[in-house]
Amino acid sequence: ITANQYPDHSTISRFRKDNESHLKKLFLEILRLCAEAGLVKLGKVSLDGTKIKANASLAANRTLKHLEQEIDKMLSEAAAKDAEEDNAFGADKRGDEMPEELRNRESRINRLKACKERLEYEKAQAIQTQQDKIDRRETKKEATGKKPRGRKPKSPEDAENKDAKANVTDPDSRIMKTRNGYVQGLNAQAVVTEQQVIVAEDVTQQENDKRQLHPMLEQTESNRKTVGIKEKTGVALADAGYCSDTNIENISPAGPECIIATKKDWKQRQAIREADPPRGRIPEKLSLRERMERKLLTKRGRTLYKKRGQIVEPVFGQIKTCRGILKFMRRGFEACAQEWKLICATHNLLKL
C-alpha cells in the first residue's frame, strides 16, 4: 500500500477520511477472521465504557452568555472589515483572496454558532420539562382539591442551567468525569469476550453508561449474526454504571443473562467478600434490583462477577497504556466514532 514510502500524517488522515465507508466494514471483517480462528467465544462477555479525550481543551468551553458576546464581537468586526473593503475596492469586492486567518475565523464563528444552538436547545428543553412538571402538579391539585405533597417546583426560568458550557474547538465533545478529574472527551463503549476480543463498540456523548446496556447487547447480537457466529451470548457482565430499574426491567428472557452490579465496584466486591451466600427460595416481595443484588451474592454470581474486570479492563489498558491511544485525533462525533471503530478493529487484529 505504501510502496516502501513513509507517508506523511496528513496523507494517512486524508486516506482515513476519504475511506470512512470502507473502514466501517473493517471491524466486522476482522471480527469474522477472529471467529474463524476460534478466538470468539460468547459464553461470557463483559461490557464497559472508558472516557477518551477529544482533540480539544477543557479551557475552550464557553457559557451561552460568553458565546453570545463573542459572536456579536466577531460579526461587528466582520461588518467593519466589509465596509473598509467596500470603500477601498468597491461593493462586494476584496481586491485579493481572503487571508488565511480570516478564513479560519469564518470556520470558528460556525463552531461558535453550533455551540450556541446546542446550549439554547438544552435551555429550552430544561424550561419545557420544568413547565410540564408544574402543569402536572396543578392538574393533580385541581383533580383532588388538595395541595400536593413535597416541595413546590422551581419556576421554568430558574430550572435552566446557567453554567452549562459547550466547547468551541469541538462542539460535539463533552466534559467527562474520570477517576483523575475532568477531561474534554467522549465515552467509548466496548463489549469484550473472555479472549479479550471486542465484539461490539460504540461512542456516546453521555457521561454515564446507563443508556448503553441494551443498545450494546443488541449490537453484539447483530454483529454475531453478520459474521456468522453460531454461539449466542450466554452471560453479560456489567458494573454499577449500567444499573437502573429500567435496564433490569427490560432484560429480555430471550437475550443473554445479565449480571449487573447494584453498587459501586469496590462496594460490590466488598459485599461479595463479606456477605454469606443466600440460601433457599427467592422471597416473593423482592424488587428487581434486590433480586439482582441477591443473584450477585450467590456462589455462581460471585464467580461470574469476578471475571467482569478481568475480561474488559485489560482491553482498555492495552489500548490506552500499551498502544498510547489516549485521545482522538479527529474532531466531530462521527469522525471520533469511526476512529474508535478503527481502534477496536486494530485491537482485534493484534489479538489475531
mmCIF file of C-alpha atoms in Angstrom:
data_model
loop_
_atom_site.group_PDB
_atom_site.id
_atom_site.type_symbol
_atom_site.label_atom_id
_atom_site.label_comp_id
_atom_site.label_asym_id
_atom_site.label_seq_id
_atom_site.Cartn_x
_atom_site.Cartn_y
_atom_site.Cartn_z
ATOM 1 C CA ILE A 1 0.000 0.000 0.000
ATOM 2 C CA THR A 2 2.745 2.487 0.911
ATOM 3 C CA ALA A 3 5.183 1.336 -1.831
ATOM 4 C CA ASN A 4 8.043 1.385 0.699
ATOM 5 C CA GLN A 5 7.456 5.081 1.310
ATOM 6 C CA TYR A 6 6.914 6.846 4.631
ATOM 7 C CA PRO A 7 3.517 8.550 4.194
ATOM 8 C CA ASP A 8 3.015 11.916 5.863
ATOM 9 C CA HIS A 9 0.475 12.091 8.722
ATOM 10 C CA SER A 10 -1.756 14.281 6.540
ATOM 11 C CA THR A 11 -1.745 11.569 3.821
ATOM 12 C CA ILE A 12 -2.893 8.998 6.377
ATOM 13 C CA SER A 13 -5.512 11.422 7.689
ATOM 14 C CA ARG A 14 -6.922 12.097 4.190
ATOM 15 C CA PHE A 15 -6.976 8.368 3.406
ATOM 16 C CA ARG A 16 -8.888 7.634 6.587
ATOM 17 C CA LYS A 17 -11.364 10.459 5.941
ATOM 18 C CA ASP A 18 -11.947 9.551 2.276
ATOM 19 C CA ASN A 19 -12.477 5.851 3.002
ATOM 20 C CA GLU A 20 -14.797 6.007 6.025
ATOM 21 C CA SER A 21 -17.454 3.890 4.310
ATOM 22 C CA HIS A 22 -14.910 1.078 3.824
ATOM 23 C CA LEU A 23 -13.430 1.416 7.303
ATOM 24 C CA LYS A 24 -16.911 0.835 8.760
ATOM 25 C CA LYS A 25 -16.806 -2.693 7.324
ATOM 26 C CA LEU A 26 -13.279 -3.322 8.579
ATOM 27 C CA PHE A 27 -14.301 -4.018 12.181
ATOM 28 C CA LEU A 28 -16.725 -6.770 11.131
ATOM 29 C CA GLU A 29 -14.271 -8.291 8.642
ATOM 30 C CA ILE A 30 -11.559 -8.599 11.301
ATOM 31 C CA LEU A 31 -14.126 -9.936 13.794
ATOM 32 C CA ARG A 32 -15.027 -12.588 11.208
ATOM 33 C CA LEU A 33 -11.350 -13.591 10.908
ATOM 34 C CA CYS A 34 -11.094 -13.861 14.712
ATOM 35 C CA ALA A 35 -14.230 -16.041 14.780
ATOM 36 C CA GLU A 36 -12.863 -18.343 12.054
ATOM 37 C CA ALA A 37 -9.639 -18.679 14.070
ATOM 38 C CA GLY A 38 -11.700 -19.809 17.104
ATOM 39 C CA LEU A 39 -10.973 -16.668 19.145
ATOM 40 C CA VAL A 40 -14.600 -15.551 19.643
ATOM 41 C CA LYS A 41 -16.482 -17.439 22.343
ATOM 42 C CA LEU A 42 -19.627 -15.708 23.562
ATOM 43 C CA GLY A 43 -20.298 -17.747 26.697
ATOM 44 C CA LYS A 44 -19.363 -14.756 28.846
ATOM 45 C CA VAL A 45 -18.948 -11.160 27.721
ATOM 46 C CA SER A 46 -18.175 -8.016 29.695
ATOM 47 C CA LEU A 47 -19.421 -4.513 28.875
ATOM 48 C CA ASP A 48 -17.762 -1.282 29.977
ATOM 49 C CA GLY A 49 -17.032 2.269 28.903
ATOM 50 C CA THR A 50 -13.903 4.398 29.007
ATOM 51 C CA LYS A 51 -13.534 8.161 28.636
ATOM 52 C CA ILE A 52 -11.240 9.167 25.768
ATOM 53 C CA LYS A 53 -10.050 12.747 25.426
ATOM 54 C CA ALA A 54 -11.234 14.773 22.449
ATOM 55 C CA ASN A 55 -8.951 16.808 20.214
ATOM 56 C CA ALA A 56 -9.993 19.849 22.240
ATOM 57 C CA SER A 57 -9.133 21.565 25.507
ATOM 58 C CA LEU A 58 -11.227 21.950 28.650
ATOM 59 C CA ALA A 59 -10.265 25.629 28.553
ATOM 60 C CA ALA A 60 -12.156 26.023 25.264
ATOM 61 C CA ASN A 61 -15.568 25.667 26.950
ATOM 62 C CA ARG A 62 -17.863 28.700 26.914
ATOM 63 C CA THR A 63 -21.180 29.583 28.539
ATOM 64 C CA LEU A 64 -24.147 30.771 26.464
ATOM 65 C CA LYS A 65 -23.641 34.388 27.604
ATOM 66 C CA HIS A 66 -19.935 34.299 26.650
ATOM 67 C CA LEU A 67 -20.761 32.781 23.243
ATOM 68 C CA GLU A 68 -23.321 35.494 22.505
ATOM 69 C CA GLN A 69 -20.746 38.196 23.335
ATOM 70 C CA GLU A 70 -18.026 36.543 21.219
ATOM 71 C CA ILE A 71 -20.354 36.049 18.219
ATOM 72 C CA ASP A 72 -21.553 39.661 18.405
ATOM 73 C CA LYS A 73 -17.940 40.873 18.547
ATOM 74 C CA MET A 74 -16.879 38.768 15.539
ATOM 75 C CA LEU A 75 -19.908 39.824 13.488
ATOM 76 C CA SER A 76 -19.297 43.505 14.221
ATOM 77 C CA GLU A 77 -15.620 43.102 13.290
ATOM 78 C CA ALA A 78 -16.633 41.350 10.063
ATOM 79 C CA ALA A 79 -19.105 44.153 9.225
ATOM 80 C CA ALA A 80 -16.409 46.772 9.849
ATOM 81 C CA LYS A 81 -13.972 44.864 7.616
ATOM 82 C CA ASP A 82 -16.585 44.588 4.845
ATOM 83 C CA ALA A 83 -17.222 48.334 4.991
ATOM 84 C CA GLU A 84 -13.476 49.023 4.874
ATOM 85 C CA GLU A 85 -13.020 46.757 1.797
ATOM 86 C CA ASP A 86 -16.069 48.272 0.067
ATOM 87 C CA ASN A 87 -14.545 51.742 0.476
ATOM 88 C CA ALA A 88 -11.164 50.572 -0.813
ATOM 89 C CA PHE A 89 -12.158 48.180 -3.642
ATOM 90 C CA GLY A 90 -15.854 48.771 -4.349
ATOM 91 C CA ALA A 91 -19.007 46.961 -3.245
ATOM 92 C CA ASP A 92 -18.708 43.173 -2.828
ATOM 93 C CA LYS A 93 -15.007 43.155 -3.797
ATOM 94 C CA ARG A 94 -11.945 42.321 -1.695
ATOM 95 C CA GLY A 95 -9.139 43.113 -4.127
ATOM 96 C CA ASP A 96 -7.447 39.760 -3.451
ATOM 97 C CA GLU A 97 -8.100 36.363 -1.893
ATOM 98 C CA MET A 98 -9.263 36.375 1.711
ATOM 99 C CA PRO A 99 -6.328 35.956 4.128
ATOM 100 C CA GLU A 100 -5.913 32.601 5.818
ATOM 101 C CA GLU A 101 -6.586 33.985 9.299
ATOM 102 C CA LEU A 102 -9.968 35.348 8.173
ATOM 103 C CA ARG A 103 -10.871 32.008 6.617
ATOM 104 C CA ASN A 104 -10.104 30.332 9.916
ATOM 105 C CA ARG A 105 -12.208 32.947 11.664
ATOM 106 C CA GLU A 106 -15.176 32.044 9.449
ATOM 107 C CA SER A 107 -14.893 28.389 10.472
ATOM 108 C CA ARG A 108 -14.548 29.482 14.089
ATOM 109 C CA ILE A 109 -17.760 31.506 14.039
ATOM 110 C CA ASN A 110 -19.567 28.464 12.614
ATOM 111 C CA ARG A 111 -18.353 26.411 15.589
ATOM 112 C CA LEU A 112 -19.405 29.185 17.967
ATOM 113 C CA LYS A 113 -22.879 29.234 16.430
ATOM 114 C CA ALA A 114 -23.112 25.417 16.716
ATOM 115 C CA CYS A 115 -22.229 25.679 20.426
ATOM 116 C CA LYS A 116 -24.769 28.472 20.909
ATOM 117 C CA GLU A 117 -27.525 26.439 19.211
ATOM 118 C CA ARG A 118 -26.806 23.427 21.430
ATOM 119 C CA LEU A 119 -26.913 25.455 24.664
ATOM 120 C CA GLU A 120 -30.101 27.246 23.568
ATOM 121 C CA TYR A 121 -31.724 23.884 22.782
ATOM 122 C CA GLU A 122 -30.736 22.452 26.176
ATOM 123 C CA LYS A 123 -32.038 25.611 27.874
ATOM 124 C CA ALA A 124 -35.405 25.306 26.072
ATOM 125 C CA GLN A 125 -35.618 21.602 26.984
ATOM 126 C CA ALA A 126 -34.937 22.319 30.680
ATOM 127 C CA ILE A 127 -37.589 25.070 30.755
ATOM 128 C CA GLN A 128 -40.175 22.867 28.996
ATOM 129 C CA THR A 129 -39.503 19.914 31.326
ATOM 130 C CA GLN A 130 -39.961 22.131 34.376
ATOM 131 C CA GLN A 131 -43.146 23.664 32.958
ATOM 132 C CA ASP A 132 -44.567 20.173 32.349
ATOM 133 C CA LYS A 133 -43.780 19.262 35.971
ATOM 134 C CA ILE A 134 -45.617 22.392 37.204
ATOM 135 C CA ASP A 135 -48.603 21.655 34.924
ATOM 136 C CA ARG A 136 -48.883 18.082 36.238
ATOM 137 C CA ARG A 137 -48.801 19.360 39.809
ATOM 138 C CA GLU A 138 -51.561 21.905 39.104
ATOM 139 C CA THR A 139 -53.706 19.280 37.334
ATOM 140 C CA LYS A 140 -53.375 16.945 40.323
ATOM 141 C CA LYS A 141 -54.257 19.791 42.684
ATOM 142 C CA GLU A 142 -57.428 20.624 40.716
ATOM 143 C CA ALA A 143 -58.457 16.960 40.475
ATOM 144 C CA THR A 144 -58.032 16.182 44.176
ATOM 145 C CA GLY A 145 -58.732 19.594 45.666
ATOM 146 C CA LYS A 146 -55.669 19.149 47.866
ATOM 147 C CA LYS A 147 -52.242 20.730 47.762
ATOM 148 C CA PRO A 148 -49.730 18.089 46.524
ATOM 149 C CA ARG A 149 -47.109 16.931 48.994
ATOM 150 C CA GLY A 150 -43.470 17.812 48.574
ATOM 151 C CA ARG A 151 -41.575 20.956 47.726
ATOM 152 C CA LYS A 152 -43.058 23.339 45.195
ATOM 153 C CA PRO A 153 -41.202 23.063 41.836
ATOM 154 C CA LYS A 154 -38.881 25.864 40.730
ATOM 155 C CA SER A 155 -40.086 28.272 38.083
ATOM 156 C CA PRO A 156 -39.146 27.304 34.480
ATOM 157 C CA GLU A 157 -36.642 30.182 34.288
ATOM 158 C CA ASP A 158 -34.873 29.014 37.459
ATOM 159 C CA ALA A 159 -34.654 25.423 36.154
ATOM 160 C CA GLU A 160 -32.183 26.243 33.371
ATOM 161 C CA ASN A 161 -28.514 25.542 33.978
ATOM 162 C CA LYS A 162 -26.890 28.961 33.604
ATOM 163 C CA ASP A 163 -23.428 27.401 33.993
ATOM 164 C CA ALA A 164 -23.880 24.979 31.062
ATOM 165 C CA LYS A 165 -20.941 25.114 28.651
ATOM 166 C CA ALA A 166 -20.073 23.984 25.131
ATOM 167 C CA ASN A 167 -16.634 23.512 23.587
ATOM 168 C CA VAL A 168 -15.753 25.885 20.734
ATOM 169 C CA THR A 169 -12.949 23.648 19.379
ATOM 170 C CA ASP A 170 -15.083 20.501 19.107
ATOM 171 C CA PRO A 171 -18.769 21.254 19.887
ATOM 172 C CA ASP A 172 -19.582 17.503 19.759
ATOM 173 C CA SER A 173 -17.281 16.682 22.697
ATOM 174 C CA ARG A 174 -18.440 16.841 26.319
ATOM 175 C CA ILE A 175 -16.969 17.442 29.776
ATOM 176 C CA MET A 176 -16.455 13.948 31.234
ATOM 177 C CA LYS A 177 -15.653 12.995 34.823
ATOM 178 C CA THR A 178 -12.903 10.381 35.310
ATOM 179 C CA ARG A 179 -11.027 8.981 38.298
ATOM 180 C CA ASN A 180 -8.304 11.547 37.691
ATOM 181 C CA GLY A 181 -10.551 14.584 37.309
ATOM 182 C CA TYR A 182 -12.415 16.089 34.363
ATOM 183 C CA VAL A 183 -11.484 15.738 30.680
ATOM 184 C CA GLN A 184 -12.924 17.070 27.452
ATOM 185 C CA GLY A 185 -13.863 13.942 25.555
ATOM 186 C CA LEU A 186 -16.339 11.215 24.677
ATOM 187 C CA ASN A 187 -17.490 7.947 26.273
ATOM 188 C CA ALA A 188 -16.219 4.927 24.300
ATOM 189 C CA GLN A 189 -18.042 1.617 24.793
ATOM 190 C CA ALA A 190 -16.938 -1.973 24.190
ATOM 191 C CA VAL A 191 -18.347 -5.492 24.644
ATOM 192 C CA VAL A 192 -15.465 -7.935 25.150
ATOM 193 C CA THR A 193 -15.177 -11.745 25.236
ATOM 194 C CA GLU A 194 -13.077 -13.803 27.656
ATOM 195 C CA GLN A 195 -10.421 -13.958 24.920
ATOM 196 C CA GLN A 196 -10.328 -10.114 25.056
ATOM 197 C CA VAL A 197 -11.770 -9.749 21.554
ATOM 198 C CA ILE A 198 -14.108 -6.764 21.080
ATOM 199 C CA VAL A 199 -17.419 -7.913 19.572
ATOM 200 C CA ALA A 200 -19.314 -4.598 19.731
ATOM 201 C CA GLU A 201 -18.200 -0.976 20.030
ATOM 202 C CA ASP A 202 -19.726 2.490 20.079
ATOM 203 C CA VAL A 203 -19.137 6.085 21.164
ATOM 204 C CA THR A 204 -21.597 8.243 23.081
ATOM 205 C CA GLN A 205 -21.723 11.846 24.288
ATOM 206 C CA GLN A 206 -23.448 10.750 27.515
ATOM 207 C CA GLU A 207 -21.193 10.816 30.557
ATOM 208 C CA ASN A 208 -22.769 7.821 32.308
ATOM 209 C CA ASP A 209 -23.364 4.334 30.895
ATOM 210 C CA LYS A 210 -26.985 3.701 31.921
ATOM 211 C CA ARG A 211 -28.477 4.081 28.430
ATOM 212 C CA GLN A 212 -25.831 1.942 26.743
ATOM 213 C CA LEU A 213 -26.614 -1.523 28.138
ATOM 214 C CA HIS A 214 -29.334 -2.697 25.760
ATOM 215 C CA PRO A 215 -28.037 -0.932 22.589
ATOM 216 C CA MET A 216 -24.615 -2.575 23.094
ATOM 217 C CA LEU A 217 -26.109 -6.024 23.686
ATOM 218 C CA GLU A 218 -28.301 -5.582 20.600
ATOM 219 C CA GLN A 219 -25.245 -4.635 18.542
ATOM 220 C CA THR A 220 -23.435 -7.724 19.877
ATOM 221 C CA GLU A 221 -26.292 -9.922 18.638
ATOM 222 C CA SER A 222 -26.393 -8.130 15.267
ATOM 223 C CA ASN A 223 -22.610 -8.499 14.788
ATOM 224 C CA ARG A 224 -22.808 -12.156 15.811
ATOM 225 C CA LYS A 225 -25.324 -12.865 13.047
ATOM 226 C CA THR A 226 -23.441 -10.758 10.474
ATOM 227 C CA VAL A 227 -20.131 -12.588 10.897
ATOM 228 C CA GLY A 228 -21.773 -15.999 11.221
ATOM 229 C CA ILE A 229 -21.035 -16.899 14.852
ATOM 230 C CA LYS A 230 -23.426 -19.678 15.861
ATOM 231 C CA GLU A 231 -22.937 -19.493 19.625
ATOM 232 C CA LYS A 232 -25.270 -16.987 21.304
ATOM 233 C CA THR A 233 -24.188 -14.702 24.127
ATOM 234 C CA GLY A 234 -24.644 -16.560 27.412
ATOM 235 C CA VAL A 235 -23.921 -14.079 30.219
ATOM 236 C CA ALA A 236 -23.318 -10.314 30.041
ATOM 237 C CA LEU A 237 -21.396 -8.775 32.956
ATOM 238 C CA ALA A 238 -21.555 -5.054 33.733
ATOM 239 C CA ASP A 239 -20.647 -2.722 36.602
ATOM 240 C CA ALA A 240 -22.998 -0.418 38.523
ATOM 241 C CA GLY A 241 -22.772 2.264 35.844
ATOM 242 C CA TYR A 242 -25.265 0.196 33.815
ATOM 243 C CA CYS A 243 -27.641 -0.490 36.719
ATOM 244 C CA SER A 244 -31.072 1.115 36.629
ATOM 245 C CA ASP A 245 -34.599 -0.138 37.282
ATOM 246 C CA THR A 246 -35.449 0.445 33.608
ATOM 247 C CA ASN A 247 -32.462 -1.597 32.403
ATOM 248 C CA ILE A 248 -33.278 -4.505 34.713
ATOM 249 C CA GLU A 249 -36.981 -4.417 33.727
ATOM 250 C CA ASN A 250 -36.100 -4.539 30.023
ATOM 251 C CA ILE A 251 -33.778 -7.554 30.173
ATOM 252 C CA SER A 252 -35.150 -9.916 27.517
ATOM 253 C CA PRO A 253 -35.762 -13.557 28.527
ATOM 254 C CA ALA A 254 -34.578 -14.485 25.023
ATOM 255 C CA GLY A 255 -31.362 -12.472 25.334
ATOM 256 C CA PRO A 256 -28.234 -13.078 27.421
ATOM 257 C CA GLU A 257 -28.462 -13.384 31.183
ATOM 258 C CA CYS A 258 -27.368 -10.059 32.681
ATOM 259 C CA ILE A 259 -25.371 -9.804 35.886
ATOM 260 C CA ILE A 260 -25.144 -6.116 36.780
ATOM 261 C CA ALA A 261 -23.563 -4.676 39.917
ATOM 262 C CA THR A 262 -26.024 -2.708 42.040
ATOM 263 C CA LYS A 263 -23.314 -0.767 43.930
ATOM 264 C CA LYS A 264 -20.043 0.922 43.063
ATOM 265 C CA ASP A 265 -17.441 -1.644 42.082
ATOM 266 C CA TRP A 266 -15.363 -1.556 45.293
ATOM 267 C CA LYS A 267 -18.521 -1.729 47.435
ATOM 268 C CA GLN A 268 -19.817 -4.636 45.339
ATOM 269 C CA ARG A 269 -16.558 -6.548 45.732
ATOM 270 C CA GLN A 270 -16.582 -5.866 49.480
ATOM 271 C CA ALA A 271 -20.176 -7.148 49.780
ATOM 272 C CA ILE A 272 -19.270 -10.281 47.812
ATOM 273 C CA ARG A 273 -16.315 -10.938 50.154
ATOM 274 C CA GLU A 274 -18.164 -10.291 53.408
ATOM 275 C CA ALA A 275 -21.791 -11.406 52.944
ATOM 276 C CA ASP A 276 -22.822 -15.033 53.233
ATOM 277 C CA PRO A 277 -24.309 -16.580 50.071
ATOM 278 C CA PRO A 278 -28.139 -16.517 50.211
ATOM 279 C CA ARG A 279 -29.949 -19.830 50.596
ATOM 280 C CA GLY A 280 -33.451 -21.120 49.965
ATOM 281 C CA ARG A 281 -36.180 -19.739 47.744
ATOM 282 C CA ILE A 282 -36.140 -16.176 46.492
ATOM 283 C CA PRO A 283 -38.583 -14.072 48.589
ATOM 284 C CA GLU A 284 -41.583 -13.004 46.500
ATOM 285 C CA LYS A 285 -41.644 -9.357 47.635
ATOM 286 C CA LEU A 286 -38.130 -8.511 46.436
ATOM 287 C CA SER A 287 -37.842 -5.721 43.862
ATOM 288 C CA LEU A 288 -35.991 -6.356 40.590
ATOM 289 C CA ARG A 289 -32.939 -4.504 41.906
ATOM 290 C CA GLU A 290 -32.993 -6.583 45.131
ATOM 291 C CA ARG A 291 -33.259 -9.770 43.054
ATOM 292 C CA MET A 292 -30.206 -8.701 41.044
ATOM 293 C CA GLU A 293 -28.315 -7.965 44.267
ATOM 294 C CA ARG A 294 -29.254 -11.403 45.605
ATOM 295 C CA LYS A 295 -28.071 -13.058 42.379
ATOM 296 C CA LEU A 296 -24.682 -11.334 42.730
ATOM 297 C CA LEU A 297 -24.265 -12.772 46.234
ATOM 298 C CA THR A 298 -24.912 -16.377 45.200
ATOM 299 C CA LYS A 299 -21.865 -18.611 44.651
ATOM 300 C CA ARG A 300 -22.482 -18.587 40.898
ATOM 301 C CA GLY A 301 -22.980 -14.811 40.826
ATOM 302 C CA ARG A 302 -19.777 -14.207 42.790
ATOM 303 C CA THR A 303 -17.750 -16.422 40.463
ATOM 304 C CA LEU A 304 -19.110 -14.763 37.340
ATOM 305 C CA TYR A 305 -18.840 -11.150 38.526
ATOM 306 C CA LYS A 306 -15.188 -11.623 39.492
ATOM 307 C CA LYS A 307 -14.499 -12.129 35.778
ATOM 308 C CA ARG A 308 -16.039 -8.782 34.744
ATOM 309 C CA GLY A 309 -12.924 -6.692 35.357
ATOM 310 C CA GLN A 310 -10.567 -9.457 34.204
ATOM 311 C CA ILE A 311 -12.268 -9.525 30.803
ATOM 312 C CA VAL A 312 -12.837 -5.892 29.803
ATOM 313 C CA GLU A 313 -10.441 -3.694 31.780
ATOM 314 C CA PRO A 314 -7.213 -5.175 30.324
ATOM 315 C CA VAL A 315 -8.536 -4.284 26.850
ATOM 316 C CA PHE A 316 -8.757 -0.583 27.752
ATOM 317 C CA GLY A 317 -5.303 -0.865 29.332
ATOM 318 C CA GLN A 318 -3.862 -2.379 26.153
ATOM 319 C CA ILE A 319 -5.430 0.377 24.021
ATOM 320 C CA LYS A 320 -4.556 3.323 26.258
ATOM 321 C CA THR A 321 -1.348 2.361 28.063
ATOM 322 C CA CYS A 322 0.333 -0.133 25.725
ATOM 323 C CA ARG A 323 -0.662 1.464 22.413
ATOM 324 C CA GLY A 324 -0.670 5.026 23.750
ATOM 325 C CA ILE A 325 -4.135 5.911 22.388
ATOM 326 C CA LEU A 326 -5.214 8.456 24.995
ATOM 327 C CA LYS A 327 -7.136 10.877 22.789
ATOM 328 C CA PHE A 328 -8.974 11.058 19.496
ATOM 329 C CA MET A 329 -7.026 12.644 16.660
ATOM 330 C CA ARG A 330 -10.101 13.808 14.741
ATOM 331 C CA ARG A 331 -12.886 16.217 15.660
ATOM 332 C CA GLY A 332 -16.642 15.800 15.438
ATOM 333 C CA PHE A 333 -18.829 12.994 16.785
ATOM 334 C CA GLU A 334 -18.998 10.909 13.579
ATOM 335 C CA ALA A 335 -15.255 11.231 12.968
ATOM 336 C CA CYS A 336 -14.481 10.070 16.531
ATOM 337 C CA ALA A 337 -16.977 7.206 16.230
ATOM 338 C CA GLN A 338 -15.185 5.969 13.102
ATOM 339 C CA GLU A 339 -11.802 6.415 14.772
ATOM 340 C CA TRP A 340 -12.944 4.275 17.749
ATOM 341 C CA LYS A 341 -14.183 1.625 15.314
ATOM 342 C CA LEU A 342 -10.727 1.573 13.707
ATOM 343 C CA ILE A 343 -9.023 1.407 17.131
ATOM 344 C CA CYS A 344 -11.190 -1.590 18.115
ATOM 345 C CA ALA A 345 -10.616 -3.291 14.756
ATOM 346 C CA THR A 346 -6.835 -2.995 15.083
ATOM 347 C CA HIS A 347 -7.026 -4.239 18.694
ATOM 348 C CA ASN A 348 -8.719 -7.405 17.419
ATOM 349 C CA LEU A 349 -6.178 -7.682 14.618
ATOM 350 C CA LEU A 350 -3.350 -7.602 17.156
ATOM 351 C CA LYS A 351 -5.108 -10.357 19.159
ATOM 352 C CA LEU A 352 -5.392 -12.418 15.981
#
